[in-house]
Tab-separated table of C-alpha atoms in Angstrom:
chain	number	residue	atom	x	y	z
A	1	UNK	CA	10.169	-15.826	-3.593
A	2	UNK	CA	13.498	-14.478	-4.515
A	3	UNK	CA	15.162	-10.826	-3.526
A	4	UNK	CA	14.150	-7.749	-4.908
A	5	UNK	CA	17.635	-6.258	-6.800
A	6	UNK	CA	17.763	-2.514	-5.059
A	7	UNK	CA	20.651	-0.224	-6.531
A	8	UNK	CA	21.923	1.748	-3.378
A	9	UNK	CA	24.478	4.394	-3.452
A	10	UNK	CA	27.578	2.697	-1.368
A	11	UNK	CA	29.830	5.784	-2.071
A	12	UNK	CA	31.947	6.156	1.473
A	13	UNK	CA	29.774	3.959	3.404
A	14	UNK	CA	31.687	1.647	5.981
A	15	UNK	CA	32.282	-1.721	4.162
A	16	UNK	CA	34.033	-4.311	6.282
A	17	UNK	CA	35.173	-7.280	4.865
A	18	UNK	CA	36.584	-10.011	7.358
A	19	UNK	CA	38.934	-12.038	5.703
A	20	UNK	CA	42.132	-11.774	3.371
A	21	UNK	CA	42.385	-14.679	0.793
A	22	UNK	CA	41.229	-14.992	-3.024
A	23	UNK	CA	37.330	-14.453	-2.592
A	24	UNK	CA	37.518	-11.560	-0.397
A	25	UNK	CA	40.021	-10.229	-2.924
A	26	UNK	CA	36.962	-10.348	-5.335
A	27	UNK	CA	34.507	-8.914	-3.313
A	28	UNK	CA	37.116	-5.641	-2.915
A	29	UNK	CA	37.432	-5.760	-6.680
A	30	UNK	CA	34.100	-5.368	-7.296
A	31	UNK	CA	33.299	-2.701	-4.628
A	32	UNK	CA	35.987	-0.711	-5.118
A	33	UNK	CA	34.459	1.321	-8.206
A	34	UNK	CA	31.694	2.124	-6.987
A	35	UNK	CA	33.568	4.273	-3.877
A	36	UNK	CA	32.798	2.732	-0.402
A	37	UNK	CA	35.446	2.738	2.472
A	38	UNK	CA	36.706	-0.482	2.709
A	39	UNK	CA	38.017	-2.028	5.738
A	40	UNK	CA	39.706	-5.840	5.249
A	41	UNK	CA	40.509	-7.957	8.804
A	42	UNK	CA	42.881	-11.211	8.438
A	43	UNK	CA	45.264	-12.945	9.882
A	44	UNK	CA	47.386	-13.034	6.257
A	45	UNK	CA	46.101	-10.990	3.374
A	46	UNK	CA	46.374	-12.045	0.544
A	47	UNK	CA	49.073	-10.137	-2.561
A	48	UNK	CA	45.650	-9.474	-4.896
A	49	UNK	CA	44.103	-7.416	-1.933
A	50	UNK	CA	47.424	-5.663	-1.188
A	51	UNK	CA	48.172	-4.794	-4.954
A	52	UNK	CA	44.558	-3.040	-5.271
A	53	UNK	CA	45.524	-1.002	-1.712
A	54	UNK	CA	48.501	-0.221	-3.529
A	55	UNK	CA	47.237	1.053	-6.778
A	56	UNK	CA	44.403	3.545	-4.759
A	57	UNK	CA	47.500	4.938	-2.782
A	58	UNK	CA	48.537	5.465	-6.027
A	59	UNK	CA	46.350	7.387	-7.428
A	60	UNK	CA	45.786	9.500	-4.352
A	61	UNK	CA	42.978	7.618	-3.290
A	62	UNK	CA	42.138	6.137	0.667
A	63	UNK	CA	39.446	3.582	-0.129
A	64	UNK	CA	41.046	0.571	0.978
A	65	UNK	CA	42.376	-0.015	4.700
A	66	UNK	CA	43.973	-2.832	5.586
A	67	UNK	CA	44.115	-4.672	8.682
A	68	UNK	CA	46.501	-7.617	9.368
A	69	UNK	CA	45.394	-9.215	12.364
A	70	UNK	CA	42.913	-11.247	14.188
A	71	UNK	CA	39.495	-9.939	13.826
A	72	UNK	CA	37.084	-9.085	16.543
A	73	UNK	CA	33.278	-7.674	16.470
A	74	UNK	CA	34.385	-4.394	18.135
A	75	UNK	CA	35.386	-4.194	13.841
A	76	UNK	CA	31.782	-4.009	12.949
A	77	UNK	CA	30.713	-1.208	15.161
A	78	UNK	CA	29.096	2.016	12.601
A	79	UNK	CA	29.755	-0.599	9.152
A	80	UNK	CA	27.279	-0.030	6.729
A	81	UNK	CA	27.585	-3.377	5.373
A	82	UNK	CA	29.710	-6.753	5.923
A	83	UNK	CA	30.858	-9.673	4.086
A	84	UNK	CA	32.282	-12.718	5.852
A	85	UNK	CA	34.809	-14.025	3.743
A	86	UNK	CA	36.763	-16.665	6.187
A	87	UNK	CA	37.186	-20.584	6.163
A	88	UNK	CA	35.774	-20.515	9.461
A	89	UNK	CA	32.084	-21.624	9.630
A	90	UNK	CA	31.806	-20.556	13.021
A	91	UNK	CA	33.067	-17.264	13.018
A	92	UNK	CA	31.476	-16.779	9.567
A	93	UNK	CA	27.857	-17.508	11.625
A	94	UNK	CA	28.471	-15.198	14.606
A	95	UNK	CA	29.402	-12.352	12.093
A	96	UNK	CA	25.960	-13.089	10.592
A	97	UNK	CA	24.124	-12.992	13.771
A	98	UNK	CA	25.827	-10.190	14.917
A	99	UNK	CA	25.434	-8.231	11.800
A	100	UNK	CA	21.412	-9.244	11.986
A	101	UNK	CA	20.946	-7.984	15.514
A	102	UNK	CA	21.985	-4.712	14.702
A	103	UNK	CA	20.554	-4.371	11.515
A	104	UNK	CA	23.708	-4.210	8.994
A	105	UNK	CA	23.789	-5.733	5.991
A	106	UNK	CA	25.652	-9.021	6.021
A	107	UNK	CA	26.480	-11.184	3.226
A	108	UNK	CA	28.377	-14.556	4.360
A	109	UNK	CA	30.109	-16.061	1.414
A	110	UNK	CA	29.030	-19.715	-0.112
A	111	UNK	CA	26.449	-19.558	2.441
A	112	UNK	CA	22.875	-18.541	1.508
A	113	UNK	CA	20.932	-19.184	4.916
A	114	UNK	CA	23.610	-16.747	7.041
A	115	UNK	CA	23.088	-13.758	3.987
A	116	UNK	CA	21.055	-10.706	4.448
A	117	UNK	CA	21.954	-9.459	0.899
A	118	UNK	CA	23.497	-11.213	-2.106
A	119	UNK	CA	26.622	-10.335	-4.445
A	120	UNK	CA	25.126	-9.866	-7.730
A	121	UNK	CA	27.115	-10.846	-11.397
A	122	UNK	CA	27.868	-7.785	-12.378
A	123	UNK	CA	27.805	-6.038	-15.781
A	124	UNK	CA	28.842	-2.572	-16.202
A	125	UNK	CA	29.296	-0.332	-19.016
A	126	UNK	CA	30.154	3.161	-18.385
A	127	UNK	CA	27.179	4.371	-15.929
A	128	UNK	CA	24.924	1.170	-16.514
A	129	UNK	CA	25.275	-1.717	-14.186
A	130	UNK	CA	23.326	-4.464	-14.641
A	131	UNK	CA	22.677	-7.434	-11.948
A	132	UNK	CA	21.879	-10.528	-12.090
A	133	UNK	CA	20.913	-12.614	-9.386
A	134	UNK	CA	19.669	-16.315	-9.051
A	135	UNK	CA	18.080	-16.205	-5.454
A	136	UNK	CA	21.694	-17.980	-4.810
A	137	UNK	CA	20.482	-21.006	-6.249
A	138	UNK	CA	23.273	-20.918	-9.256
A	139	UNK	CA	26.047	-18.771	-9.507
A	140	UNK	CA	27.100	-20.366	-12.634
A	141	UNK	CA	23.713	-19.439	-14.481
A	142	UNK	CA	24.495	-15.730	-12.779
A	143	UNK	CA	28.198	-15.929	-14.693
A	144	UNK	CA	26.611	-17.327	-17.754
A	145	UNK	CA	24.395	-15.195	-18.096
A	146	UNK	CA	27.104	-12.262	-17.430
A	147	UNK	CA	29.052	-13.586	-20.454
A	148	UNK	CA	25.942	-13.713	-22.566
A	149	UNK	CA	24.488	-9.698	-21.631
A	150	UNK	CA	28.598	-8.418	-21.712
A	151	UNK	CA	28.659	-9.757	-25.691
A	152	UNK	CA	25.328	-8.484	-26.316
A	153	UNK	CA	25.917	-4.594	-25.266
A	154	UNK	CA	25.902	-2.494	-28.640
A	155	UNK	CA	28.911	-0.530	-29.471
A	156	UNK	CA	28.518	3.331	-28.171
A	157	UNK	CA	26.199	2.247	-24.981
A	158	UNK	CA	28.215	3.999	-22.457
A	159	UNK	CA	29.064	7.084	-24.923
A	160	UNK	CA	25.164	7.552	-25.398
A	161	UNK	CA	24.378	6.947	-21.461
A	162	UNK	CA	26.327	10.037	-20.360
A	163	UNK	CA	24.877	12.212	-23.624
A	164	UNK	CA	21.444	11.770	-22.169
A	165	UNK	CA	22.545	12.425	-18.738
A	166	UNK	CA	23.801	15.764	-20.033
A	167	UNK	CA	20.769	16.272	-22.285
A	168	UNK	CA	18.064	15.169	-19.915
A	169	UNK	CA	17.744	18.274	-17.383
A	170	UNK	CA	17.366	20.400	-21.063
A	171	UNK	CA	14.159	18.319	-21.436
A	172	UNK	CA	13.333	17.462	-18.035
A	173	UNK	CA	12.939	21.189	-17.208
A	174	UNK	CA	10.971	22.006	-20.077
A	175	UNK	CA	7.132	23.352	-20.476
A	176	UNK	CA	6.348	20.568	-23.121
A	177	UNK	CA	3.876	17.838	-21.649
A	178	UNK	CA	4.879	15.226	-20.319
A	179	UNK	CA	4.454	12.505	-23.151
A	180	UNK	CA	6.319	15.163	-25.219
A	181	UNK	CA	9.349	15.031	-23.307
A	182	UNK	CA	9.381	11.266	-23.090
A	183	UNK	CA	9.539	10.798	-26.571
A	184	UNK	CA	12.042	13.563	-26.883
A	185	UNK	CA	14.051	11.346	-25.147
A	186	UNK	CA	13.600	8.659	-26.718
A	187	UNK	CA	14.588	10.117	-30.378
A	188	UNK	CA	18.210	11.352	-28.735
A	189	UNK	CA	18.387	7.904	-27.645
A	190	UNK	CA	17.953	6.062	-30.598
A	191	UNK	CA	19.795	9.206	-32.461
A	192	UNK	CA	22.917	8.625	-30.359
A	193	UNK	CA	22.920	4.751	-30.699
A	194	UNK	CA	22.832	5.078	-34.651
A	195	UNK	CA	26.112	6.962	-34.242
A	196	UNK	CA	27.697	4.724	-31.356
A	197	UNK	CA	27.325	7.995	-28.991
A	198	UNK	CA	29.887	9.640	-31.517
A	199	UNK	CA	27.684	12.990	-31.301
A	200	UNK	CA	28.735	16.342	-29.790
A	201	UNK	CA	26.769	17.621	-26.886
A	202	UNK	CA	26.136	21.147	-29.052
A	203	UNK	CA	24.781	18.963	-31.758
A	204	UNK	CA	22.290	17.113	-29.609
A	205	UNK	CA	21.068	20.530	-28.081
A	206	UNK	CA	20.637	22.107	-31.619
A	207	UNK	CA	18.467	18.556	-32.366
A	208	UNK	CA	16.616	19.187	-29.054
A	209	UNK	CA	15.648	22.517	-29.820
A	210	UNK	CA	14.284	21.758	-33.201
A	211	UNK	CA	11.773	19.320	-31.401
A	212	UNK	CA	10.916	21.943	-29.052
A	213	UNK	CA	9.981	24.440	-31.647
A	214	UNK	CA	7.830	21.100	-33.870
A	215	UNK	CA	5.990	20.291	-30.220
């Protein structure tokens, strides 16, 4: 039947990761912008890992805690999500139960029966992200089809995202009707792209007003 792709806001949620090697190196990669607190448990850990902990202490940031040692469950207590990145099959399955008892997201990686959420491939520009999923049938058709979306994203998408964000409570708040305001927004939309978002926000308001005073 496949999953259902929700977009939740992560930012400083409790993210534990349990393990330290290459693939929970990616997992912290891909988190990491969109602001949870991340927690990482292993044994080793591996340089990737401790080079991103070392660039957020750089920029003044505490996102990324680190924790070289042996893990135990006392580690998931108040996570708002978990991903069981370790070459053990056994532990990886009693994080997954334990996670499923109390009701925390768990995603156990290269294993599709022990998941209560999947990783997505991932395409972001500016404040569009895009996900792809294939019910964890194929990640290669996910990654293909990554490569495919990334090359087809216009020039000026994320420029033009963050216009309308700053435009849209001018027409959101409006008196016009409704149908009014959605094509509105659809004009500064396409007006924006035909420029590659190289338009001033005092311009667009000036445009916006003229279609106020024509409605």
């Amino acid at each position: 039947m496949g999953y259902f792709p929700f977009f939740m806001e992560i930012a400083d949620k409790k993210g534990v990761i349990v393990g330290g090697g290459k693939v929970a190196a990616r997992k912290v990669e891909k988190l990491l912008p969109f602001g949870p607190n991340l927690m990482v448990i292993a044994p080793q850990i591996d340089e990737c890992i401790r080079n991103q902990e070392r660039q957020q202490r750089e920029a003044g940031e505490v996102l990324l805690l680190l924790k070289e040692r042996a893990f135990c469950m006392e580690d998931l207590e108040d996570a708002d999500f978990v991903i069981a990145a370790t070459d053990d099959e056994a532990l990886n399955g009693r994080i997954s139960e334990y996670c499923k008892e109390a009701h925390i997201p768990v995603n156990v990686v290269d294993d599709k029966e022990k998941c209560s959420f999947y990783f997505p491939a991932l395409v972001r520009e500016g404040s569009m992200t895009i996900g792809i999923s294939t019910d964890g049938k194929s990640p290669v058709a996910a990654s293909w089809m990554r490569k495919e979306i990334s090359q087809m994203l216009p020039w000026g998408l994320d420029k033009t995202i963050d216009l309308m964000g700053q435009i849209r409570p001018l027409i959101t708040e409006s008196d016009v009707p409704e149908t009014v305001r959605k094509e509105i927004m659809e004009k500064m939309f396409l007006y924006c792209m035909e420029r590659e978002g190289k338009v001033t926000f005092s311009e667009l308001k000036e445009i916006v007003r003229q279609q106020f005073m024509r409605s």
